[in-house]
Amino acid sequence: MPKDRSEKVRVTIDGRSIDAEKGKSILEVARECGIEIPSLCYHPGLESFGACRLCVVEITKPGWEGWKKLVTSCLYPVEEELIIDTRSEEVRENRSVVLDLLLARVPESDVIRQLAAEYGIHDTSYTKREDADTCIMCTICVRVCDAIGANAIATLSRGPDKYVDVPDKDACIGCLACALSCPTNAIPFEEFVNGKRKIWGREFDLVYDEISHEPIGTPEQIDHFAEKSGLPKEYFLKSDKVRKKETAVTFARVQF
Amino acid sequence: MNSETKTKASKKKAAVLKSDTNGKLDQIFDLYPREEDSLIMILQEVQDRLNWLPPEALDRVADELNVPRARVQGVATFYRAFSLEPRGEKVIKVCLGTACHVRGAQILVDELERRLDLKVSHGCTKDGRFSLETVNCVGACAMAPAIVVNENYYANVKPDKLDKMLKKEQQS
């Protein structure tokens, strides 16, 4: 990484002076310095989306004459002289409202309940959604599926009726990226002893590593990754464990 | 009609729709550049020609524009102007705006549902002639309660005027 050549800007986060890389978001810079900002729809591998509003922080500048404003830290890039407060009264108040609303949407979600409890909310003050699943419409699943290139998931309908689904079951490659990226574990999947994997109402076969007999993934997933990456298919037919072992052996041979 | 003939009839109708779909959509893909940006325009063209967006038409749109099927479904379900249910040649829109509501528009909806044997925003009559929708104001409050059938406005509609309206629309 050509770290030295990148342009730096000086910001203050919670009283700490930090040299931050220009172009990065407040959220990224804060997390790199170990300052935790809660978020739900942020995913380091994807473009920031700003849907959950949980990562709000308060910003000001010396020239602003005391004027402050709330911004979503995942979308706001760091600027010279920016003074950021990640835990002001205003910030906590705002996050509380967001969590109160989320709790009404997904009353059964352990993740949201725990987050809300940290902000002193143990029960929502709004009407709970009936027959609620735990989806909070962060659309990480949609975006992660697009990033992988399967493009199988979409948000359907709109407003209060909006939901996430796979309209064309054949487009899904059964890779589990959506389910494993979901912040509230809203996408159910199962792996059976008979070597099948079930997700989005479809059953997939599983391919096993020939040496370690660990499940690697679905045939559809392996074909897709091989095609998109340009790497030989054999590369994807090994489990992580076997690959690590092989690397160790190769490394030992190179060393001595 | 027993259930067997009913399924036969619906299968036949599906087959007719399918063949119609193939022929009617051939020209529309040359009207716009074959890219994702054309999606809404193409869907509007499909809706204009077929009165609704059948699944096989959406498959074809996805193929021709090279857009993921999931995205096509997302757009088609987002806008209320698109219908994923079969619509009749004529769409009867009953205004349920405040003025019409106060003057008994809901009675008209109930009456039409009964006479046409269908539900609001749900399918069309067996002959494919009519489907029924409600709208939240057509801007004709002085004519309340108002009904719009395609381009024709009907003013001060009362349940006993519906027969005449349906007869007229059936013939034209």
Tab-separated table of N, CA and C in Angstrom, chain B residues 20-170:
chain	number	residue	atom	x	y	z
B	20	ASP	N	-49.743	-14.552	-27.841
B	20	ASP	CA	-49.910	-13.103	-28.030
B	20	ASP	C	-48.664	-12.355	-27.610
B	21	THR	N	-48.155	-12.752	-26.441
B	21	THR	CA	-46.998	-12.086	-25.873
B	21	THR	C	-45.837	-12.094	-26.852
B	22	ASN	N	-45.576	-13.271	-27.411
B	22	ASN	CA	-44.417	-13.390	-28.301
B	22	ASN	C	-44.514	-12.463	-29.497
B	23	GLY	N	-45.686	-12.461	-30.136
B	23	GLY	CA	-45.827	-11.648	-31.333
B	23	GLY	C	-45.790	-10.162	-31.044
B	24	LYS	N	-46.526	-9.775	-30.004
B	24	LYS	CA	-46.737	-8.346	-29.755
B	24	LYS	C	-45.499	-7.615	-29.272
B	25	LEU	N	-44.550	-8.353	-28.742
B	25	LEU	CA	-43.406	-7.679	-28.137
B	25	LEU	C	-42.223	-7.561	-29.090
B	26	ASP	N	-42.352	-8.182	-30.283
B	26	ASP	CA	-41.187	-8.242	-31.169
B	26	ASP	C	-40.600	-6.877	-31.516
B	27	GLN	N	-41.478	-5.895	-31.767
B	27	GLN	CA	-40.956	-4.606	-32.255
B	27	GLN	C	-40.414	-3.715	-31.140
B	28	ILE	N	-40.925	-3.874	-29.919
B	28	ILE	CA	-40.641	-2.848	-28.904
B	28	ILE	C	-39.174	-2.763	-28.500
B	29	PHE	N	-38.446	-3.855	-28.677
B	29	PHE	CA	-37.061	-3.840	-28.213
B	29	PHE	C	-36.144	-3.024	-29.117
B	30	ASP	N	-36.645	-2.687	-30.316
B	30	ASP	CA	-35.849	-1.846	-31.198
B	30	ASP	C	-36.132	-0.362	-30.977
B	31	LEU	N	-37.133	-0.069	-30.136
B	31	LEU	CA	-37.506	1.331	-29.918
B	31	LEU	C	-36.503	2.081	-29.043
B	32	TYR	N	-35.817	1.337	-28.170
B	32	TYR	CA	-34.907	1.974	-27.216
B	32	TYR	C	-33.577	1.228	-27.224
B	33	PRO	N	-32.501	1.903	-26.786
B	33	PRO	CA	-31.223	1.205	-26.686
B	33	PRO	C	-31.347	-0.012	-25.762
B	34	ARG	N	-30.687	-1.099	-26.114
B	34	ARG	CA	-30.801	-2.311	-25.293
B	34	ARG	C	-29.881	-2.211	-24.092
B	35	GLU	N	-30.336	-1.495	-23.079
B	35	GLU	CA	-29.540	-1.317	-21.866
B	35	GLU	C	-30.483	-1.131	-20.689
B	36	GLU	N	-29.903	-1.178	-19.504
B	36	GLU	CA	-30.716	-1.140	-18.296
B	36	GLU	C	-31.540	0.144	-18.198
B	37	ASP	N	-30.975	1.264	-18.702
B	37	ASP	CA	-31.677	2.545	-18.614
B	37	ASP	C	-33.020	2.527	-19.342
B	38	SER	N	-33.205	1.616	-20.274
B	38	SER	CA	-34.450	1.563	-21.045
B	38	SER	C	-35.537	0.756	-20.344
B	39	LEU	N	-35.197	0.171	-19.211
B	39	LEU	CA	-36.101	-0.797	-18.574
B	39	LEU	C	-37.513	-0.274	-18.370
B	40	ILE	N	-37.637	0.927	-17.779
B	40	ILE	CA	-38.979	1.432	-17.476
B	40	ILE	C	-39.760	1.701	-18.756
B	41	MET	N	-39.115	2.280	-19.762
B	41	MET	CA	-39.806	2.542	-21.026
B	41	MET	C	-40.278	1.250	-21.670
B	42	ILE	N	-39.431	0.254	-21.654
B	42	ILE	CA	-39.800	-1.039	-22.256
B	42	ILE	C	-40.973	-1.665	-21.505
B	43	LEU	N	-40.930	-1.596	-20.172
B	43	LEU	CA	-42.028	-2.157	-19.386
B	43	LEU	C	-43.334	-1.420	-19.680
B	44	GLN	N	-43.226	-0.095	-19.899
B	44	GLN	CA	-44.425	0.674	-20.252
B	44	GLN	C	-44.982	0.217	-21.596
B	45	GLU	N	-44.076	-0.049	-22.559
B	45	GLU	CA	-44.516	-0.526	-23.868
B	45	GLU	C	-45.225	-1.879	-23.740
B	46	VAL	N	-44.651	-2.753	-22.908
B	46	VAL	CA	-45.263	-4.076	-22.696
B	46	VAL	C	-46.651	-3.908	-22.105
B	47	GLN	N	-46.733	-3.057	-21.098
B	47	GLN	CA	-48.007	-2.821	-20.412
B	47	GLN	C	-49.036	-2.232	-21.383
B	48	ASP	N	-48.594	-1.311	-22.266
B	48	ASP	CA	-49.495	-0.727	-23.262
B	48	ASP	C	-50.067	-1.788	-24.180
B	49	ARG	N	-49.213	-2.736	-24.581
B	49	ARG	CA	-49.647	-3.722	-25.563
B	49	ARG	C	-50.442	-4.868	-24.964
B	50	LEU	N	-50.078	-5.293	-23.753
B	50	LEU	CA	-50.719	-6.483	-23.172
B	50	LEU	C	-51.670	-6.150	-22.030
B	51	ASN	N	-51.675	-4.895	-21.612
B	51	ASN	CA	-52.473	-4.450	-20.460
B	51	ASN	C	-51.950	-4.917	-19.113
B	52	TRP	N	-50.973	-5.802	-19.139
B	52	TRP	CA	-50.350	-6.232	-17.883
B	52	TRP	C	-48.969	-6.798	-18.187
B	53	LEU	N	-48.239	-7.183	-17.142
B	53	LEU	CA	-46.897	-7.712	-17.328
B	53	LEU	C	-46.855	-9.195	-16.953
B	54	PRO	N	-47.101	-10.076	-17.931
B	54	PRO	CA	-47.042	-11.499	-17.606
B	54	PRO	C	-45.600	-11.944	-17.329
B	55	PRO	N	-45.413	-12.984	-16.497
B	55	PRO	CA	-44.063	-13.418	-16.133
B	55	PRO	C	-43.179	-13.690	-17.345
B	56	GLU	N	-43.757	-14.319	-18.387
B	56	GLU	CA	-42.913	-14.649	-19.552
B	56	GLU	C	-42.445	-13.404	-20.297
B	57	ALA	N	-43.275	-12.331	-20.224
B	57	ALA	CA	-42.857	-11.067	-20.836
B	57	ALA	C	-41.683	-10.471	-20.053
B	58	LEU	N	-41.742	-10.582	-18.725
B	58	LEU	CA	-40.647	-10.071	-17.891
B	58	LEU	C	-39.365	-10.866	-18.142
B	59	ASP	N	-39.503	-12.190	-18.341
B	59	ASP	CA	-38.338	-13.015	-18.685
B	59	ASP	C	-37.692	-12.479	-19.954
B	60	ARG	N	-38.540	-12.197	-20.932
B	60	ARG	CA	-38.034	-11.766	-22.232
B	60	ARG	C	-37.360	-10.382	-22.115
B	61	VAL	N	-37.993	-9.468	-21.362
B	61	VAL	CA	-37.408	-8.132	-21.158
B	61	VAL	C	-36.013	-8.276	-20.541
B	62	ALA	N	-35.899	-9.147	-19.536
B	62	ALA	CA	-34.612	-9.367	-18.875
B	62	ALA	C	-33.576	-9.868	-19.878
B	63	ASP	N	-33.984	-10.815	-20.720
B	63	ASP	CA	-33.074	-11.374	-21.731
B	63	ASP	C	-32.633	-10.319	-22.734
B	64	GLU	N	-33.629	-9.616	-23.280
B	64	GLU	CA	-33.337	-8.678	-24.379
B	64	GLU	C	-32.485	-7.497	-23.915
B	65	LEU	N	-32.745	-7.009	-22.704
B	65	LEU	CA	-31.991	-5.850	-22.206
B	65	LEU	C	-30.742	-6.261	-21.437
B	66	ASN	N	-30.599	-7.580	-21.249
B	66	ASN	CA	-29.491	-8.113	-20.470
B	66	ASN	C	-29.440	-7.494	-19.062
B	67	VAL	N	-30.601	-7.514	-18.417
B	67	VAL	CA	-30.747	-7.007	-17.054
B	67	VAL	C	-31.146	-8.206	-16.184
B	68	PRO	N	-30.600	-8.317	-14.962
B	68	PRO	CA	-30.998	-9.439	-14.110
B	68	PRO	C	-32.519	-9.509	-13.948
B	69	ARG	N	-33.039	-10.718	-13.977
B	69	ARG	CA	-34.476	-10.925	-13.820
B	69	ARG	C	-34.981	-10.343	-12.499
B	70	ALA	N	-34.137	-10.434	-11.458
B	70	ALA	CA	-34.529	-9.915	-10.145
B	70	ALA	C	-34.757	-8.408	-10.206
B	71	ARG	N	-33.923	-7.702	-10.976
B	71	ARG	CA	-34.070	-6.248	-11.053
B	71	ARG	C	-35.337	-5.870	-11.811
B	72	VAL	N	-35.640	-6.628	-12.862
B	72	VAL	CA	-36.867	-6.385	-13.629
B	72	VAL	C	-38.086	-6.544	-12.709
B	73	GLN	N	-38.060	-7.603	-11.918
B	73	GLN	CA	-39.164	-7.848	-10.985
B	73	GLN	C	-39.259	-6.718	-9.965
B	74	GLY	N	-38.106	-6.250	-9.506
B	74	GLY	CA	-38.075	-5.163	-8.536
B	74	GLY	C	-38.739	-3.903	-9.071
B	75	VAL	N	-38.406	-3.540	-10.299
B	75	VAL	CA	-38.973	-2.330	-10.912
B	75	VAL	C	-40.460	-2.537	-11.197
B	76	ALA	N	-40.800	-3.714	-11.701
B	76	ALA	CA	-42.201	-3.991	-12.066
B	76	ALA	C	-43.120	-3.963	-10.850
B	77	THR	N	-42.590	-4.349	-9.682
B	77	THR	CA	-43.433	-4.337	-8.487
B	77	THR	C	-43.391	-2.995	-7.769
B	78	PHE	N	-42.410	-2.146	-8.120
B	78	PHE	CA	-42.265	-0.865	-7.420
B	78	PHE	C	-43.336	0.135	-7.848
B	79	TYR	N	-43.569	0.224	-9.160
B	79	TYR	CA	-44.489	1.252	-9.661
B	79	TYR	C	-45.919	0.725	-9.754
B	80	ARG	N	-46.842	1.524	-9.274
B	80	ARG	CA	-48.245	1.096	-9.300
B	80	ARG	C	-48.801	1.094	-10.715
B	81	ALA	N	-48.153	1.844	-11.622
B	81	ALA	CA	-48.631	1.879	-13.005
B	81	ALA	C	-48.481	0.518	-13.677
B	82	PHE	N	-47.602	-0.323	-13.141
B	82	PHE	CA	-47.426	-1.656	-13.726
B	82	PHE	C	-48.322	-2.654	-13.007
B	83	SER	N	-48.951	-3.521	-13.793
B	83	SER	CA	-49.806	-4.539	-13.196
B	83	SER	C	-49.227	-5.916	-13.453
B	84	LEU	N	-49.087	-6.700	-12.393
B	84	LEU	CA	-48.594	-8.068	-12.533
B	84	LEU	C	-49.752	-9.058	-12.570
B	85	GLU	N	-50.954	-8.511	-12.631
B	85	GLU	CA	-52.159	-9.335	-12.747
B	85	GLU	C	-52.780	-9.013	-14.095
B	86	PRO	N	-53.442	-9.981	-14.718
B	86	PRO	CA	-54.097	-9.673	-15.993
B	86	PRO	C	-55.113	-8.548	-15.818
B	87	ARG	N	-55.118	-7.613	-16.771
B	87	ARG	CA	-56.100	-6.547	-16.718
B	87	ARG	C	-56.982	-6.655	-17.952
B	88	GLY	N	-58.224	-6.228	-17.812
B	88	GLY	CA	-59.134	-6.279	-18.945
B	88	GLY	C	-58.775	-5.253	-19.994
B	89	GLU	N	-59.454	-5.337	-21.151
B	89	GLU	CA	-59.237	-4.324	-22.189
B	89	GLU	C	-59.603	-2.957	-21.637
B	90	LYS	N	-60.637	-2.951	-20.793
B	90	LYS	CA	-61.045	-1.695	-20.193
B	90	LYS	C	-60.879	-1.766	-18.679
B	91	VAL	N	-60.282	-0.727	-18.129
B	91	VAL	CA	-60.076	-0.694	-16.682
B	91	VAL	C	-61.084	0.285	-16.082
B	92	ILE	N	-61.948	-0.240	-15.239
B	92	ILE	CA	-62.927	0.609	-14.565
B	92	ILE	C	-62.279	1.151	-13.307
B	93	LYS	N	-62.086	2.480	-13.264
B	93	LYS	CA	-61.464	3.083	-12.093
B	93	LYS	C	-62.524	3.822	-11.296
B	94	VAL	N	-62.786	3.349	-10.112
B	94	VAL	CA	-63.746	4.021	-9.243
B	94	VAL	C	-62.967	4.965	-8.341
B	95	CYS	N	-63.369	6.243	-8.362
B	95	CYS	CA	-62.677	7.224	-7.538
B	95	CYS	C	-63.096	7.076	-6.084
B	96	LEU	N	-62.081	6.980	-5.197
B	96	LEU	CA	-62.377	6.894	-3.760
B	96	LEU	C	-61.810	8.114	-3.024
B	97	GLY	N	-61.681	9.220	-3.757
B	97	GLY	CA	-61.254	10.462	-3.115
B	97	GLY	C	-62.284	10.897	-2.081
B	98	THR	N	-61.948	11.901	-1.299
B	98	THR	CA	-62.821	12.280	-0.183
B	98	THR	C	-64.260	12.561	-0.632
B	99	ALA	N	-64.392	13.380	-1.674
B	99	ALA	CA	-65.738	13.762	-2.123
B	99	ALA	C	-66.522	12.540	-2.592
B	100	CYS	N	-65.862	11.692	-3.382
B	100	CYS	CA	-66.534	10.497	-3.906
B	100	CYS	C	-66.858	9.524	-2.780
B	101	HIS	N	-65.921	9.400	-1.851
B	101	HIS	CA	-66.120	8.505	-0.717
B	101	HIS	C	-67.355	8.900	0.087
B	102	VAL	N	-67.450	10.208	0.346
B	102	VAL	CA	-68.577	10.713	1.137
B	102	VAL	C	-69.905	10.459	0.409
B	103	ARG	N	-69.844	10.527	-0.918
B	103	ARG	CA	-71.075	10.340	-1.673
B	103	ARG	C	-71.303	8.900	-2.118
B	104	GLY	N	-70.655	7.975	-1.418
B	104	GLY	CA	-71.022	6.563	-1.578
B	104	GLY	C	-70.261	5.772	-2.622
B	105	ALA	N	-69.010	6.139	-2.910
B	105	ALA	CA	-68.241	5.408	-3.923
B	105	ALA	C	-67.998	3.951	-3.534
B	106	GLN	N	-67.864	3.707	-2.235
B	106	GLN	CA	-67.600	2.334	-1.793
B	106	GLN	C	-68.751	1.399	-2.184
B	107	ILE	N	-69.969	1.932	-2.159
B	107	ILE	CA	-71.125	1.114	-2.576
B	107	ILE	C	-70.962	0.715	-4.041
B	108	LEU	N	-70.459	1.654	-4.845
B	108	LEU	CA	-70.240	1.362	-6.267
B	108	LEU	C	-69.191	0.265	-6.445
B	109	VAL	N	-68.132	0.345	-5.644
B	109	VAL	CA	-67.086	-0.680	-5.720
B	109	VAL	C	-67.667	-2.047	-5.389
B	110	ASP	N	-68.402	-2.124	-4.281
B	110	ASP	CA	-69.005	-3.392	-3.858
B	110	ASP	C	-69.925	-3.934	-4.945
B	111	GLU	N	-70.735	-3.030	-5.494
B	111	GLU	CA	-71.707	-3.418	-6.510
B	111	GLU	C	-70.998	-3.931	-7.777
B	112	LEU	N	-69.952	-3.233	-8.182
B	112	LEU	CA	-69.206	-3.656	-9.380
B	112	LEU	C	-68.492	-4.990	-9.156
B	113	GLU	N	-67.947	-5.167	-7.976
B	113	GLU	CA	-67.289	-6.439	-7.658
B	113	GLU	C	-68.287	-7.585	-7.795
B	114	ARG	N	-69.509	-7.334	-7.329
B	114	ARG	CA	-70.548	-8.365	-7.373
B	114	ARG	C	-70.980	-8.629	-8.821
B	115	ARG	N	-71.243	-7.555	-9.547
B	115	ARG	CA	-71.743	-7.722	-10.917
B	115	ARG	C	-70.707	-8.331	-11.855
B	116	LEU	N	-69.452	-7.907	-11.684
B	116	LEU	CA	-68.410	-8.403	-12.596
B	116	LEU	C	-67.767	-9.692	-12.088
B	117	ASP	N	-68.121	-10.066	-10.861
B	117	ASP	CA	-67.583	-11.270	-10.243
B	117	ASP	C	-66.043	-11.224	-10.195
B	118	LEU	N	-65.487	-10.134	-9.701
B	118	LEU	CA	-64.038	-10.050	-9.487
B	118	LEU	C	-63.741	-9.101	-8.335
B	119	LYS	N	-62.482	-9.098	-7.931
B	119	LYS	CA	-62.068	-8.228	-6.824
B	119	LYS	C	-61.262	-7.048	-7.364
B	120	VAL	N	-61.266	-5.974	-6.607
B	120	VAL	CA	-60.493	-4.780	-6.986
B	120	VAL	C	-59.010	-5.142	-7.159
B	121	SER	N	-58.402	-4.654	-8.224
B	121	SER	CA	-56.982	-4.879	-8.527
B	121	SER	C	-56.632	-6.362	-8.571
B	122	HIS	N	-57.563	-7.178	-9.018
B	122	HIS	CA	-57.305	-8.607	-8.983
B	122	HIS	C	-57.967	-9.267	-10.183
B	123	GLY	N	-57.209	-9.471	-11.236
B	123	GLY	CA	-57.711	-10.196	-12.395
B	123	GLY	C	-58.715	-9.398	-13.208
B	124	CYS	N	-59.332	-10.087	-14.165
B	124	CYS	CA	-60.317	-9.429	-15.016
B	124	CYS	C	-61.511	-10.349	-15.201
B	125	THR	N	-62.564	-9.821	-15.847
B	125	THR	CA	-63.757	-10.648	-16.085
B	125	THR	C	-63.390	-11.806	-17.007
B	126	LYS	N	-64.230	-12.845	-16.999
B	126	LYS	CA	-63.885	-14.066	-17.742
B	126	LYS	C	-63.705	-13.798	-19.232
B	127	ASP	N	-64.443	-12.828	-19.756
B	127	ASP	CA	-64.296	-12.517	-21.184
B	127	ASP	C	-63.103	-11.587	-21.446
B	128	GLY	N	-62.368	-11.240	-20.391
B	128	GLY	CA	-61.181	-10.398	-20.574
B	128	GLY	C	-61.513	-8.941	-20.871
B	129	ARG	N	-62.781	-8.567	-20.688
B	129	ARG	CA	-63.232	-7.235	-21.069
B	129	ARG	C	-62.886	-6.174	-20.014
B	130	PHE	N	-63.223	-6.466	-18.761
B	130	PHE	CA	-63.079	-5.446	-17.704
B	130	PHE	C	-62.170	-5.894	-16.570
B	131	SER	N	-61.491	-4.933	-15.985
B	131	SER	CA	-60.949	-5.150	-14.642
B	131	SER	C	-61.264	-3.913	-13.818
B	132	LEU	N	-61.152	-4.070	-12.509
B	132	LEU	CA	-61.652	-3.051	-11.589
B	132	LEU	C	-60.527	-2.530	-10.705
B	133	GLU	N	-60.426	-1.194	-10.630
B	133	GLU	CA	-59.422	-0.604	-9.750
B	133	GLU	C	-60.020	0.576	-9.006
B	134	THR	N	-59.401	0.954	-7.904
B	134	THR	CA	-59.823	2.178	-7.222
B	134	THR	C	-58.683	3.191	-7.327
B	135	VAL	N	-59.027	4.455	-7.386
B	135	VAL	CA	-58.018	5.511	-7.409
B	135	VAL	C	-58.349	6.523	-6.314
B	136	ASN	N	-57.337	7.275	-5.904
B	136	ASN	CA	-57.548	8.143	-4.741
B	136	ASN	C	-57.924	9.574	-5.071
B	137	CYS	N	-58.390	9.847	-6.246
B	137	CYS	CA	-58.912	11.137	-6.688
B	137	CYS	C	-58.572	11.310	-8.151
B	138	VAL	N	-59.583	11.517	-8.953
B	138	VAL	CA	-59.341	11.744	-10.373
B	138	VAL	C	-59.440	13.228	-10.695
B	139	GLY	N	-59.599	14.052	-9.672
B	139	GLY	CA	-59.675	15.498	-9.872
B	139	GLY	C	-61.004	15.942	-10.447
B	140	ALA	N	-62.054	15.173	-10.184
B	140	ALA	CA	-63.372	15.544	-10.700
B	140	ALA	C	-64.378	15.532	-9.554
B	141	CYS	N	-64.013	16.223	-8.475
B	141	CYS	CA	-64.800	16.152	-7.236
B	141	CYS	C	-66.223	16.686	-7.410
B	142	ALA	N	-66.402	17.639	-8.331
B	142	ALA	CA	-67.746	18.182	-8.567
B	142	ALA	C	-68.666	17.134	-9.171
B	143	MET	N	-68.064	16.088	-9.770
B	143	MET	CA	-68.852	15.035	-10.408
B	143	MET	C	-69.054	13.836	-9.477
B	144	ALA	N	-68.698	13.975	-8.211
B	144	ALA	CA	-68.669	12.843	-7.291
B	144	ALA	C	-70.044	12.186	-7.134
B	145	PRO	N	-70.110	10.884	-6.984
B	145	PRO	CA	-68.990	9.956	-7.173
B	145	PRO	C	-68.695	9.709	-8.654
B	146	ALA	N	-67.412	9.677	-8.992
B	146	ALA	CA	-67.016	9.567	-10.398
B	146	ALA	C	-66.382	8.208	-10.693
B	147	ILE	N	-66.624	7.757	-11.929
B	147	ILE	CA	-65.982	6.520	-12.400
B	147	ILE	C	-65.327	6.831	-13.742
B	148	VAL	N	-64.133	6.328	-13.946
B	148	VAL	CA	-63.454	6.520	-15.229
B	148	VAL	C	-63.224	5.150	-15.850
B	149	VAL	N	-63.731	4.986	-17.080
B	149	VAL	CA	-63.476	3.738	-17.805
B	149	VAL	C	-62.604	4.098	-18.999
B	150	ASN	N	-61.364	3.628	-18.957
B	150	ASN	CA	-60.358	4.093	-19.926
B	150	ASN	C	-60.381	5.619	-20.005
B	151	GLU	N	-60.901	6.229	-21.096
B	151	GLU	CA	-60.893	7.688	-21.173
B	151	GLU	C	-62.264	8.303	-20.852
B	152	ASN	N	-63.265	7.469	-20.645
B	152	ASN	CA	-64.616	7.994	-20.438
B	152	ASN	C	-64.923	8.279	-18.971
B	153	TYR	N	-65.407	9.486	-18.716
B	153	TYR	CA	-65.774	9.860	-17.344
B	153	TYR	C	-67.280	9.687	-17.141
B	154	TYR	N	-67.667	9.117	-16.023
B	154	TYR	CA	-69.075	9.005	-15.648
B	154	TYR	C	-69.282	9.789	-14.359
B	155	ALA	N	-70.247	10.734	-14.408
B	155	ALA	CA	-70.452	11.626	-13.267
B	155	ALA	C	-71.663	11.210	-12.434
B	156	ASN	N	-71.626	11.578	-11.163
B	156	ASN	CA	-72.742	11.343	-10.237
B	156	ASN	C	-73.319	9.935	-10.357
B	157	VAL	N	-72.440	8.961	-10.361
B	157	VAL	CA	-72.878	7.575	-10.582
B	157	VAL	C	-73.621	7.053	-9.363
B	158	LYS	N	-74.748	6.405	-9.639
B	158	LYS	CA	-75.480	5.715	-8.583
B	158	LYS	C	-75.537	4.244	-8.971
B	159	PRO	N	-75.728	3.366	-7.986
B	159	PRO	CA	-75.734	1.939	-8.311
B	159	PRO	C	-76.664	1.594	-9.486
B	160	ASP	N	-77.826	2.261	-9.584
B	160	ASP	CA	-78.740	1.886	-10.666
B	160	ASP	C	-78.301	2.427	-12.032
B	161	LYS	N	-77.247	3.252	-12.027
B	161	LYS	CA	-76.725	3.726	-13.317
B	161	LYS	C	-75.640	2.796	-13.869
B	162	LEU	N	-75.197	1.862	-13.031
B	162	LEU	CA	-74.068	1.017	-13.420
B	162	LEU	C	-74.398	0.119	-14.609
B	163	ASP	N	-75.643	-0.391	-14.637
B	163	ASP	CA	-76.063	-1.256	-15.739
B	163	ASP	C	-75.864	-0.585	-17.081
B	164	LYS	N	-76.342	0.673	-17.142
B	164	LYS	CA	-76.268	1.433	-18.376
B	164	LYS	C	-74.810	1.660	-18.785
B	165	MET	N	-73.996	1.999	-17.749
B	165	MET	CA	-72.589	2.244	-18.006
B	165	MET	C	-71.901	0.987	-18.543
B	166	LEU	N	-72.141	-0.135	-17.905
B	166	LEU	CA	-71.492	-1.388	-18.319
B	166	LEU	C	-71.928	-1.785	-19.717
B	167	LYS	N	-73.230	-1.603	-20.000
B	167	LYS	CA	-73.758	-1.952	-21.320
B	167	LYS	C	-73.069	-1.117	-22.395
B	168	LYS	N	-72.966	0.172	-22.112
B	168	LYS	CA	-72.350	1.075	-23.081
B	168	LYS	C	-70.875	0.698	-23.326
B	169	GLU	N	-70.174	0.420	-22.226
B	169	GLU	CA	-68.760	0.078	-22.353
B	169	GLU	C	-68.563	-1.298	-22.984
B	170	GLN	N	-69.531	-2.173	-22.780
B	170	GLN	CA	-69.466	-3.518	-23.367
B	170	GLN	C	-69.520	-3.417	-24.891
